Coordinates of C-alpha atoms (C1' of nucleotides) in Angstrom, one line a residue:
Chain A
M2 CA 0.2 -0.2 0.2
S3 CA 2.2 2.4 -0.9
K4 CA 1.1 6.7 -0.8
N5 CA 1.3 9.3 -2.7
I6 CA 3.1 12.2 -1.6
L7 CA 3.7 15.5 -2.3
V8 CA 6.9 17.4 -1.0
S9 CA 6.2 20.9 -1.8
V10 CA 9.2 23.2 -1.0
A11 CA 9.4 27.3 -0.4
W12 CA 10.0 29.1 -4.1
P13 CA 13.1 31.0 -3.8
Y14 CA 13.1 34.3 -4.9
A15 CA 15.4 34.7 -7.9
S16 CA 16.8 38.4 -5.9
G17 CA 19.8 37.1 -4.7
S18 CA 21.9 34.4 -3.7
R19 CA 20.9 31.8 -0.9
H20 CA 22.6 30.4 2.2
L21 CA 23.4 28.2 4.6
G22 CA 20.1 28.9 7.0
H23 CA 18.0 28.9 3.6
I24 CA 19.4 25.3 2.9
G25 CA 18.6 24.0 6.5
G26 CA 15.7 25.7 6.5
A27 CA 13.5 24.0 3.5
Y28 CA 15.5 22.2 1.0
L29 CA 17.5 20.0 2.9
P30 CA 15.0 18.8 5.2
A31 CA 12.5 18.2 2.1
D32 CA 15.1 16.5 0.4
I33 CA 16.0 14.2 3.1
F34 CA 11.8 13.5 3.9
A35 CA 11.5 12.7 0.1
R36 CA 14.5 10.0 -0.3
Y37 CA 13.3 8.1 2.5
H38 CA 9.8 7.7 1.2
R39 CA 10.9 7.0 -2.1
I40 CA 13.0 4.2 -0.4
I41 CA 10.5 2.7 1.3
G42 CA 8.3 2.4 -1.9
N43 CA 6.0 5.7 -1.9
K44 CA 5.1 7.4 -4.9
V45 CA 7.0 10.9 -4.2
I46 CA 6.6 13.9 -6.2
M47 CA 9.0 17.0 -5.0
V48 CA 8.6 20.1 -6.6
S49 CA 9.5 24.0 -6.2
G50 CA 10.7 26.5 -8.5
S51 CA 12.5 30.3 -8.6
D52 CA 10.0 32.7 -8.0
A53 CA 10.5 35.4 -10.7
H54 CA 8.3 37.9 -9.6
G55 CA 8.2 40.4 -6.9
T56 CA 9.7 43.9 -5.5
P57 CA 13.0 42.8 -4.3
I58 CA 13.7 42.1 -8.3
T59 CA 12.5 44.8 -9.6
V60 CA 14.4 46.8 -7.0
R61 CA 17.8 45.0 -7.9
A62 CA 17.2 45.2 -11.3
D63 CA 16.6 48.9 -10.9
A64 CA 19.4 49.3 -9.1
E65 CA 21.7 47.0 -11.5
G66 CA 20.5 49.0 -14.5
V67 CA 19.7 46.0 -16.1
K68 CA 16.0 44.1 -16.7
P69 CA 13.8 42.0 -14.1
I70 CA 14.2 38.9 -16.1
D71 CA 18.7 39.0 -16.6
I72 CA 18.4 38.9 -12.5
V73 CA 15.8 36.1 -12.8
N74 CA 17.8 34.5 -15.2
K75 CA 21.2 34.7 -13.7
Y76 CA 19.9 33.7 -9.9
H77 CA 17.9 30.8 -11.8
A78 CA 21.0 29.3 -13.2
E79 CA 22.8 30.0 -9.6
F80 CA 20.0 28.0 -7.5
L81 CA 20.4 24.9 -10.1
R82 CA 23.7 25.0 -9.2
Y83 CA 23.1 24.3 -5.8
W84 CA 20.7 22.3 -6.4
E85 CA 23.2 20.0 -8.0
K86 CA 26.0 20.7 -5.9
L87 CA 23.6 19.6 -3.1
N88 CA 21.8 16.5 -4.6
I89 CA 18.7 18.1 -4.1
S90 CA 16.2 15.5 -6.0
W91 CA 13.7 17.3 -7.5
D92 CA 10.9 15.8 -9.6
N93 CA 10.7 19.1 -11.2
Y94 CA 12.2 22.5 -10.2
T95 CA 10.7 25.1 -12.6
T96 CA 9.8 28.8 -12.1
T97 CA 7.2 30.6 -11.7
M98 CA 7.2 32.2 -15.7
T99 CA 6.3 28.8 -17.8
E100 CA 3.2 28.8 -19.5
T101 CA 1.4 25.9 -17.2
H102 CA 1.7 28.2 -14.3
I103 CA 0.1 31.0 -15.7
E104 CA -2.6 28.9 -16.9
V105 CA -2.7 27.9 -13.7
V106 CA -2.7 31.1 -12.2
H107 CA -5.4 32.2 -14.7
D108 CA -7.8 29.4 -13.6
I109 CA -7.7 29.7 -9.9
F110 CA -8.1 33.2 -10.2
N111 CA -11.0 33.0 -12.3
T112 CA -12.5 30.1 -10.0
L113 CA -12.2 32.2 -7.1
L114 CA -13.6 35.1 -8.8
E115 CA -17.1 33.2 -10.2
K116 CA -17.3 31.9 -6.4
G117 CA -17.3 35.7 -5.1
Y118 CA -14.2 34.9 -3.2
I119 CA -12.3 37.5 -5.2
E120 CA -13.9 41.1 -5.5
K121 CA -12.5 44.2 -6.6
Q122 CA -12.2 47.2 -4.3
K123 CA -10.9 50.7 -4.2
S124 CA -8.2 52.1 -2.2
I125 CA -5.8 55.1 -1.3
Q126 CA -2.8 54.5 -2.1
A127 CA 1.2 56.7 -1.6
Y128 CA 2.5 57.4 -5.1
D129 CA 5.8 58.5 -6.2
P130 CA 4.9 60.7 -8.7
S131 CA 8.5 61.5 -9.8
E132 CA 9.2 57.0 -10.2
N133 CA 5.8 56.9 -11.2
R134 CA 4.9 54.4 -9.7
F135 CA 2.6 53.4 -5.9
L136 CA 4.7 52.6 -3.1
P137 CA 4.5 50.0 -0.3
D138 CA 3.8 51.6 3.1
R139 CA 7.0 51.0 4.0
Y140 CA 8.3 52.8 1.4
V141 CA 7.0 56.3 3.0
E142 CA 8.8 58.1 5.4
G143 CA 7.4 61.2 7.3
I144 CA 7.1 62.8 10.6
C145 CA 5.1 60.6 13.0
P146 CA 1.6 62.3 14.2
Y147 CA 1.9 61.1 17.9
C148 CA 5.4 61.3 19.2
E149 CA 6.5 63.9 16.1
Y150 CA 9.3 61.5 15.6
K151 CA 11.0 62.4 12.1
E152 CA 12.0 59.0 10.5
A153 CA 8.2 57.4 10.7
R154 CA 7.8 54.6 8.4
G155 CA 4.2 54.2 6.6
D156 CA 3.9 51.0 8.4
Q157 CA 5.2 51.8 12.2
C158 CA 7.0 54.5 14.2
D159 CA 10.1 52.9 15.0
N160 CA 10.1 55.4 17.6
C161 CA 6.8 55.1 19.4
S162 CA 6.0 51.6 17.9
K163 CA 2.6 53.1 16.8
T164 CA 0.9 51.2 14.3
L165 CA 0.3 53.8 11.7
D166 CA -1.1 54.1 7.6
P167 CA 0.8 56.3 5.4
E168 CA -1.7 59.1 5.2
E169 CA -1.0 60.1 8.7
L170 CA 2.4 61.0 8.4
I171 CA 3.2 64.8 8.3
N172 CA 5.1 65.5 4.9
P173 CA 4.9 61.9 3.8
V174 CA 8.3 61.1 1.6
S175 CA 9.2 59.0 -0.6
K176 CA 11.8 56.5 0.7
I177 CA 12.4 55.5 -2.8
S178 CA 13.4 59.1 -4.6
G179 CA 12.9 61.4 -1.5
N180 CA 10.4 63.1 -3.2
K181 CA 6.8 64.3 -1.6
A182 CA 4.6 61.0 -1.8
E183 CA 0.9 61.9 -3.4
F184 CA -2.0 59.6 -2.3
K185 CA -4.4 58.2 -5.2
E186 CA -7.1 56.0 -5.1
T187 CA -6.0 52.7 -6.9
E188 CA -8.4 49.2 -7.6
H189 CA -7.4 45.9 -6.8
F190 CA -8.7 42.9 -6.7
F191 CA -8.8 41.5 -3.1
L192 CA -9.4 37.8 -2.3
K193 CA -12.1 37.6 0.5
L194 CA -10.1 35.3 3.5
S195 CA -12.6 37.0 5.4
S196 CA -15.3 34.9 4.2
L197 CA -13.2 31.2 4.2
Q198 CA -12.2 32.5 8.0
K199 CA -14.5 29.4 9.5
E200 CA -13.7 26.5 6.8
L201 CA -9.9 27.4 7.7
G202 CA -10.3 27.2 10.8
D203 CA -12.3 23.7 11.2
Y204 CA -9.2 23.0 8.6
L205 CA -7.1 23.8 11.3
D206 CA -8.2 22.6 14.4
S207 CA -8.6 18.8 12.3
R208 CA -4.5 19.0 12.0
E209 CA -2.7 16.6 13.9
G210 CA 1.1 16.6 14.5
W211 CA 1.7 20.1 13.8
R212 CA 4.8 21.4 15.1
P213 CA 3.4 23.9 18.0
H214 CA 4.9 27.2 17.0
V215 CA 3.3 26.5 13.0
I216 CA -0.1 25.7 14.7
N217 CA -0.2 28.6 16.7
W218 CA 0.9 30.9 15.0
A219 CA -1.7 29.9 11.8
K220 CA -4.3 29.8 14.6
S221 CA -3.7 33.3 16.0
F222 CA -4.1 34.6 12.4
V223 CA -7.7 33.1 12.2
N224 CA -8.0 34.1 15.6
E225 CA -7.1 37.9 15.2
G226 CA -9.7 37.9 12.1
L227 CA -8.8 37.3 8.9
I228 CA -8.6 40.4 7.0
D229 CA -8.8 40.8 2.5
R230 CA -5.5 41.0 1.4
A231 CA -5.1 42.8 -2.3
I232 CA -3.9 40.3 -4.6
T233 CA -3.1 42.2 -7.6
R234 CA -0.5 45.4 -7.7
D235 CA 0.4 48.7 -9.6
L236 CA 3.6 46.8 -11.3
D237 CA 4.4 45.8 -15.0
W238 CA 6.3 42.9 -13.7
G239 CA 4.7 39.6 -13.3
I240 CA 1.5 37.8 -14.5
T241 CA -0.7 39.1 -16.1
I242 CA -4.1 39.5 -14.9
P243 CA -6.9 37.3 -16.5
V244 CA -9.7 39.9 -16.5
D245 CA -8.9 43.5 -18.7
E246 CA -11.1 45.4 -15.0
L247 CA -8.4 47.4 -14.3
G248 CA -6.8 49.2 -16.6
P249 CA -2.8 48.8 -17.2
G250 CA 0.2 48.8 -15.3
K251 CA -1.7 46.2 -13.1
K252 CA -0.4 42.3 -12.4
I253 CA -1.0 39.6 -10.4
Y254 CA 0.6 40.1 -6.7
V255 CA 3.5 38.1 -6.0
W256 CA 2.5 35.8 -3.3
F257 CA -0.7 35.1 -4.7
E258 CA 0.8 33.3 -7.6
A259 CA 3.8 31.8 -6.2
V260 CA 1.7 29.8 -3.8
I261 CA 0.0 28.1 -7.0
G262 CA 4.0 27.2 -8.0
Y263 CA 3.1 24.1 -6.3
L264 CA 0.1 23.0 -8.3
S265 CA 1.5 24.4 -11.5
A266 CA 4.4 22.6 -11.0
S267 CA 2.9 19.1 -10.5
K268 CA 0.6 19.6 -13.6
E269 CA 4.2 20.5 -15.5
W270 CA 5.4 17.6 -13.8
S271 CA 2.6 15.7 -15.5
K272 CA 2.9 16.7 -18.9
L273 CA 7.2 16.5 -18.7
N274 CA 6.0 12.5 -17.8
D275 CA 3.3 12.7 -20.8
N276 CA 1.1 11.6 -18.5
E277 CA -1.1 15.0 -18.1
D278 CA -3.7 13.6 -15.8
S279 CA -0.8 12.3 -13.1
W280 CA -1.2 15.0 -11.1
K281 CA -4.8 14.5 -9.7
D282 CA -3.0 11.3 -8.1
W283 CA -1.2 14.1 -5.7
W284 CA -3.9 16.3 -5.9
L285 CA -7.1 14.7 -6.0
N286 CA -6.7 11.4 -4.3
K287 CA -8.1 12.0 -0.9
D288 CA -5.2 9.8 0.8
A289 CA -2.8 11.4 -0.7
E290 CA -0.7 13.9 1.4
S291 CA 1.2 16.7 1.2
Y292 CA 4.1 18.0 3.0
Y293 CA 5.0 22.1 3.0
F294 CA 8.7 22.5 4.1
V295 CA 9.2 26.6 4.7
G296 CA 10.8 28.9 6.8
K297 CA 8.7 30.2 9.9
D298 CA 8.4 33.4 7.6
N299 CA 6.8 31.7 5.2
I300 CA 4.0 30.2 7.7
P301 CA 1.5 32.5 6.7
F302 CA 1.2 31.5 3.4
H303 CA 1.4 27.9 3.4
A304 CA -1.0 27.7 7.0
V305 CA -3.6 30.1 6.1
I306 CA -3.6 32.0 2.4
W307 CA -2.8 28.6 0.7
P308 CA -5.1 26.9 2.4
C309 CA -7.5 29.6 1.9
I310 CA -7.0 29.3 -1.7
L311 CA -7.8 25.9 -1.7
L312 CA -10.8 26.0 -0.1
G313 CA -11.6 28.4 -2.1
Y314 CA -11.0 26.7 -4.9
G315 CA -12.3 23.2 -4.2
A316 CA -11.3 19.9 -4.2
L317 CA -7.7 19.8 -4.1
N318 CA -6.0 18.4 -1.5
L319 CA -4.7 20.8 2.2
P320 CA -1.8 20.4 3.3
T321 CA -1.2 17.7 5.5
N322 CA 1.3 19.2 7.1
V323 CA 3.3 22.5 7.2
P324 CA 6.2 21.4 9.0
A325 CA 8.0 24.9 9.1
N326 CA 11.8 25.6 10.2
Q327 CA 13.0 28.1 12.1
Y328 CA 16.2 29.9 11.3
I329 CA 19.5 28.6 11.5
L330 CA 21.5 31.1 12.7
I331 CA 25.3 31.6 12.2
K332 CA 27.0 33.5 15.0
G333 CA 24.3 34.7 16.2
E334 CA 23.0 36.6 13.6
K335 CA 20.1 35.6 11.0
A336 CA 22.2 33.7 8.1
S337 CA 22.6 36.3 5.9
S338 CA 25.4 36.4 3.1
S339 CA 23.9 39.7 2.2
R340 CA 25.5 41.4 5.4
G341 CA 28.6 39.6 5.0
V342 CA 28.0 37.0 7.7
G343 CA 29.7 33.7 6.8
K344 CA 30.6 33.1 3.6
T345 CA 28.4 32.5 0.5
L346 CA 26.8 29.6 0.1
E347 CA 28.9 28.8 -3.2
E348 CA 31.4 29.0 -1.2
Y349 CA 30.8 26.3 1.7
L350 CA 29.6 24.2 -1.5
D351 CA 33.0 24.4 -3.0
E352 CA 34.7 23.8 0.2
W353 CA 32.8 20.7 1.5
N354 CA 31.9 17.1 0.9
P355 CA 28.2 17.6 -0.2
D356 CA 27.4 14.8 2.3
A357 CA 30.0 16.4 4.8
L358 CA 27.5 19.6 4.7
R359 CA 24.5 18.0 4.6
Y360 CA 25.4 16.0 7.9
A361 CA 26.6 19.3 9.2
L362 CA 23.5 21.0 8.5
A363 CA 20.9 17.9 9.3
S364 CA 22.5 17.7 12.7
S365 CA 21.7 21.2 13.4
L366 CA 17.8 21.9 11.5
P367 CA 15.9 24.6 13.6
E368 CA 12.8 22.4 13.9
Q369 CA 11.8 23.4 17.0
S370 CA 13.5 27.0 17.8
D371 CA 16.5 29.0 16.3
T372 CA 19.3 27.1 16.4
E373 CA 22.8 28.6 16.4
I374 CA 25.8 26.8 14.6
S375 CA 29.0 28.0 13.4
E376 CA 31.2 27.4 10.8
D377 CA 33.9 25.6 13.9
E378 CA 30.9 23.4 14.8
M379 CA 30.2 22.2 11.6
I380 CA 33.8 21.7 11.2
R381 CA 33.8 20.0 14.7
R382 CA 30.9 17.5 13.2
N383 CA 32.9 16.7 10.2
N384 CA 35.9 15.7 12.0
E385 CA 34.5 13.8 15.4
E386 CA 31.2 12.9 14.3
L387 CA 31.2 12.0 10.5
V388 CA 35.1 11.2 9.8
A389 CA 35.2 9.4 13.5
T390 CA 32.4 7.7 13.8
W391 CA 31.0 6.7 10.8
G392 CA 34.0 7.3 8.3
N393 CA 36.0 5.3 10.5
L394 CA 34.1 2.5 10.8
V395 CA 33.8 1.6 7.2
Q396 CA 37.8 2.1 6.8
R397 CA 38.3 -0.5 9.5
V398 CA 36.2 -3.1 8.6
S399 CA 36.8 -2.9 5.0
T400 CA 40.5 -3.2 5.9
L401 CA 40.4 -5.3 8.3
I402 CA 38.8 -7.9 5.8
N403 CA 41.2 -7.1 2.6
K404 CA 44.4 -7.5 4.5
N405 CA 43.4 -10.5 6.2
I406 CA 40.5 -12.3 4.2
D407 CA 40.3 -13.5 0.6
D408 CA 36.6 -14.0 0.2
L409 CA 34.5 -14.2 3.4
Q410 CA 33.6 -17.3 2.5
S411 CA 33.9 -19.4 5.6
L412 CA 32.0 -18.5 8.3
S413 CA 31.5 -19.9 12.0
E414 CA 28.2 -20.1 12.9
A415 CA 26.6 -16.9 14.3
T416 CA 26.6 -16.4 18.0
S417 CA 24.0 -14.6 20.0
E418 CA 26.4 -11.8 20.1
D419 CA 26.1 -11.1 16.8
Q420 CA 22.4 -12.5 16.4
E421 CA 22.2 -9.3 18.7
L422 CA 24.0 -6.9 16.5
I423 CA 21.7 -7.5 12.9
S424 CA 18.6 -7.6 15.2
Q425 CA 19.4 -3.8 16.8
F426 CA 19.2 -3.1 13.1
E427 CA 16.1 -4.4 12.0
K428 CA 14.3 -2.3 14.9
A429 CA 16.3 0.9 13.6
Y430 CA 14.7 1.0 10.6
E431 CA 11.2 1.2 12.7
S432 CA 12.3 3.8 14.3
V433 CA 14.5 5.8 11.9
G434 CA 11.6 5.4 9.8
K435 CA 9.2 6.8 12.4
L436 CA 10.8 9.9 12.9
I437 CA 11.3 10.8 9.4
E438 CA 7.8 10.3 9.0
K439 CA 7.2 12.3 12.1
V440 CA 9.6 14.9 10.5
E441 CA 11.9 14.5 13.2
L442 CA 14.9 14.6 11.2
K443 CA 17.8 16.1 13.4
S444 CA 16.5 13.4 15.5
A445 CA 16.2 10.7 13.3
L446 CA 20.0 11.4 12.3
Q447 CA 20.9 11.5 15.7
E448 CA 19.0 7.8 16.1
S449 CA 20.9 6.4 13.1
M450 CA 24.3 7.9 14.2
R451 CA 23.4 6.0 17.7
F452 CA 23.3 2.6 15.4
V453 CA 26.5 3.6 14.0
S454 CA 28.3 3.5 17.2
T455 CA 26.7 0.2 18.2
V456 CA 28.4 -1.6 15.9
N457 CA 32.4 0.1 16.8
A458 CA 30.8 -1.2 19.8
Y459 CA 30.5 -4.7 18.5
L460 CA 34.0 -4.5 17.1
N461 CA 36.0 -3.1 20.4
N462 CA 34.0 -6.3 21.8
T463 CA 34.5 -8.7 19.8
E464 CA 37.8 -7.8 19.1
P465 CA 38.7 -9.5 15.1
W466 CA 41.7 -8.1 15.0
K467 CA 42.8 -10.5 17.6
V468 CA 40.8 -13.8 16.7
L469 CA 42.1 -13.6 13.6
K470 CA 45.4 -14.8 14.5
S471 CA 44.0 -18.0 15.9
D472 CA 40.3 -18.9 14.5
K473 CA 40.1 -17.2 11.0
E474 CA 36.3 -18.8 10.9
R475 CA 35.3 -17.3 13.7
A476 CA 36.8 -13.7 13.0
S477 CA 35.3 -13.9 9.2
R478 CA 31.8 -14.0 10.9
I479 CA 32.5 -10.8 13.2
L480 CA 33.6 -9.1 10.2
Y481 CA 30.6 -10.6 7.9
S482 CA 28.3 -9.5 10.4
A483 CA 30.2 -6.1 11.0
L484 CA 29.5 -5.6 7.3
T485 CA 25.8 -6.5 7.3
A486 CA 25.6 -3.8 9.6
I487 CA 27.5 -1.6 8.0
D488 CA 25.6 -2.2 5.0
S489 CA 22.3 -1.3 6.8
C490 CA 24.2 1.9 8.2
A491 CA 23.9 3.3 4.6
N492 CA 20.7 2.5 4.4
L493 CA 19.7 4.3 7.4
L494 CA 21.7 7.0 6.5
Y495 CA 21.1 7.4 2.5
P496 CA 18.2 10.4 2.7
F497 CA 20.8 12.4 4.9
M498 CA 24.2 11.2 2.5
P499 CA 23.0 10.0 -0.4
T500 CA 26.3 9.9 -2.1
T501 CA 28.4 8.1 0.4
S502 CA 25.6 6.2 1.7
L503 CA 25.4 4.8 -2.5
K504 CA 29.2 4.6 -2.2
V505 CA 29.2 2.0 0.4
R506 CA 25.9 0.0 -0.6
N507 CA 27.7 -0.2 -3.9
S508 CA 31.0 -1.7 -3.0
I509 CA 28.9 -4.5 -0.3
P510 CA 27.9 -7.4 -2.6
R511 CA 24.7 -8.2 -1.5
D512 CA 22.2 -11.6 -2.0
S513 CA 19.2 -9.2 -1.2
N514 CA 18.3 -5.6 -2.2
F515 CA 16.5 -4.4 0.4
E516 CA 16.7 -0.4 0.7
W517 CA 15.1 -0.2 4.0
S518 CA 15.8 -3.3 6.0
V519 CA 19.0 -5.7 6.6
N520 CA 20.1 -6.9 3.8
K521 CA 22.1 -10.7 3.6
I522 CA 25.3 -10.2 2.3
K523 CA 27.0 -12.6 -0.6
T524 CA 29.6 -14.8 0.8
G525 CA 32.7 -15.8 -1.3
V526 CA 33.5 -12.8 -3.0
K527 CA 35.8 -10.1 -2.6
L528 CA 35.0 -6.9 -0.7
E529 CA 35.3 -3.7 -3.1
E530 CA 37.5 -0.9 -2.5
I531 CA 35.6 1.7 -0.6
G532 CA 38.4 4.2 0.0
L533 CA 38.0 7.2 2.6
L534 CA 34.2 8.3 2.4
F535 CA 35.1 12.0 4.1
K536 CA 37.8 14.3 4.7
K537 CA 39.2 16.0 8.2
F538 CA 39.4 19.2 8.0
D539 CA 43.0 20.7 9.3
Chain B
rG2 C1' 1.0 48.5 22.7
rG3 C1' -0.8 43.6 20.9
rC4 C1' -0.1 38.7 19.3
rG5 C1' 3.6 34.6 18.9
rG6 C1' 8.2 31.6 19.9
rC7 C1' 11.9 30.9 23.1
rG8 C1' 15.3 31.2 27.9
rU9 C1' 16.9 23.0 30.5
rA10 C1' 24.5 20.8 32.3
rG11 C1' 30.6 24.4 29.3
rC12 C1' 28.5 24.2 23.8
rU13 C1' 24.2 22.9 20.6
rC14 C1' 20.0 21.2 21.7
rA15 C1' 15.6 17.2 23.1
rG16 C1' 12.2 16.6 27.2
rU17 C1' 4.0 13.5 24.8
rU18 C1' -1.9 14.4 28.3
rG19 C1' 2.1 17.4 35.1
rG20 C1' 4.7 11.5 38.6
rU21 C1' 10.1 7.2 39.6
rA22 C1' 16.6 9.8 41.8
rA23 C1' 16.1 15.9 34.9
rG24 C1' 17.9 13.1 29.4
rA25 C1' 21.2 13.1 24.3
rG26 C1' 25.6 14.1 21.5
rC27 C1' 30.0 17.3 21.6
rG28 C1' 33.6 19.2 24.8
rC29 C1' 36.3 17.3 29.9
rA30 C1' 38.5 13.9 33.5
rC31 C1' 39.7 9.1 34.2
rG32 C1' 40.0 3.7 32.2
rA33 C1' 40.8 0.0 28.1
rC34 C1' 42.3 -1.0 23.4
rU35 C1' 45.5 -0.9 19.3
rC36 C1' 42.0 -3.5 13.4
rA37 C1' 41.4 1.5 11.5
rU38 C1' 41.3 9.0 8.7
rA39 C1' 46.0 9.2 16.4
rA40 C1' 40.4 7.2 15.0
rU41 C1' 37.0 3.6 18.3
rC42 C1' 34.3 1.5 23.0
rG43 C1' 33.8 2.0 28.7
rU44 C1' 32.6 4.8 32.9
rG45 C1' 32.4 9.7 35.8
rA46 C1' 32.3 14.8 36.9
rG47 C1' 29.2 18.8 35.7
rG48 C1' 21.9 21.5 35.9
rU49 C1' 18.5 24.9 42.7
rC50 C1' 15.3 23.4 34.1
rG51 C1' 15.6 32.9 33.2
rG52 C1' 13.3 35.1 38.2
rC53 C1' 9.3 35.3 41.8
rA54 C1' 4.4 34.0 43.6
rG55 C1' 1.1 30.4 42.9
rU56 C1' -3.1 25.8 41.7
rU57 C1' -1.3 20.4 43.2
rC58 C1' 0.1 14.7 47.1
rG59 C1' 3.6 16.2 43.0
rA60 C1' 5.7 21.3 38.2
rG61 C1' 11.1 21.6 33.6
rU62 C1' 5.5 20.7 32.3
rC63 C1' -0.3 24.1 34.1
rU64 C1' -1.7 29.8 36.2
rG65 C1' -0.3 35.3 37.1
rC66 C1' 3.7 38.7 36.8
rC67 C1' 8.8 40.2 36.0
rC68 C1' 13.7 40.1 33.3
rG69 C1' 16.3 39.0 28.8
rC70 C1' 16.4 37.8 23.3
rC71 C1' 13.6 37.0 18.4
rG72 C1' 9.6 37.2 15.1
rC73 C1' 5.1 39.1 13.6
rU74 C1' 1.5 42.9 13.6
rA75 C1' -1.6 42.3 7.2
rC76 C1' 1.8 46.4 0.5
rC77 C1' 8.6 42.6 2.4
rA78 C1' 7.6 37.9 1.3

RNA sequence: GGCGGCGUAGCUCAGUUGGUAAGAGCGCACGACUCAUAAUCGUGAGGUCGGCAGUUCGAGUCUGCCCGCCGCUACCA
């Protein structure tokens, strides 16, 4: 009874480089989760893509004197390099510029409009006449009407921390040009979140196993009362509005269309695989599950707004879980290469074995709370946990076998000690699997490493290097048992470290080929040279 | 201001619905081993669980207040 599992991953904004925090926050955990489910036989599609629209991209394009599309292409290409180097196993990694995406966005827009979940509303908006553009609240500055602070923003005064409307500011100016801001009426389409509040509340109440910070946050949004939100903007760069009622210069607002990308990327995947309807197995089949891997800043969009869009549209599956991560902090600051904190992601990717980097990040995933890491800590984990415990185990056993035993042919009977080692691993698959299914990936990795240690302990207790001198058959049995255990360790660690795990597995000849249970290792065959899995940092 | 999260051993973090003497990994100390990338294994020392008060037979776990850090507060996504 294999399940269909949709692994949806936050769409990275093609407006700048990503950093380690992004990788640990969403892409790596999603990949671990997806790889595990594929291995145990579930049908997984993992989708995402580069988010091509939105203000940061146009701002950056303006600053660099290029077109938005140039910025998008540059960073999309950079993101593709990340995924390749890190072995992120997408089924479809696309962009929000594809025809399929635009079609799907238009379909959802039109359907919500027909059903009355989208309607036009007029509002007064700050406007910069010299730049010929409307201004977000935060891009308007002026004097606070309450405390007379001179640099109050249109949304809030930093001095007295009162929430403001831009129109309240005295002498409002555009933060972009420094010129006086005007106020003009503008008309936009709004998503009527308020009329979906009850259904969303029921949906959230029915969720089980969500992380406390995610469900609490989502519910607090509902409890405060959902406010209708504009889904179009005064912009040239973006997806066109399917109905021509607002006049020129307006586009669909990025937050509305980006989340729809999960559906359009799934549909695109179907087309690419010559089965246009296969996406339905993940979106319409009620037994299918969907997991959305995002950072905590994305919780409102994935636990509130996207479910509302889906509820309004109807029929499509809502998120099974949104295992949002908190932030990875480097040296006490939110990981940010733009602020010059730490190395760029590309530098890490050049310097690190991808599996070692995956390990260092996976063992510090911010699943419950913000987690601090430093490069020293990552190096320490590589040297003292990965190299010493796992890499060295593989090395010591393969060396013992290759130097002393030709082909693991004549084995003595297994003792209770040997059997106990193997039966431990039968349980390991179960306990590690359960943790991954609950998206407790950090614990799952720690648990896996604990089993790696038991093999080292087994060797210390059985001392095959001594037994070799007197009883070669017994020594062969010990090493055969250890090799069986190592093969299982490689399976357990595969979702976390796919490349090195495959390297180990492919070197060990097997009689069976289970990916998620103990395998029988062939006797009478020579073990292939595995080589060092990881290198120590000096 | 309001809302949410966090504050647990030197460090990074776990601690289901309150219940046997508070956990893990790393670091540290001591011991064992020497096959292995000076790697491994075992034992141990470290905490009045941010503070104060309360509920309870019993609270890290619930309530109130306080202190500190972070985030959100709806046109950044």
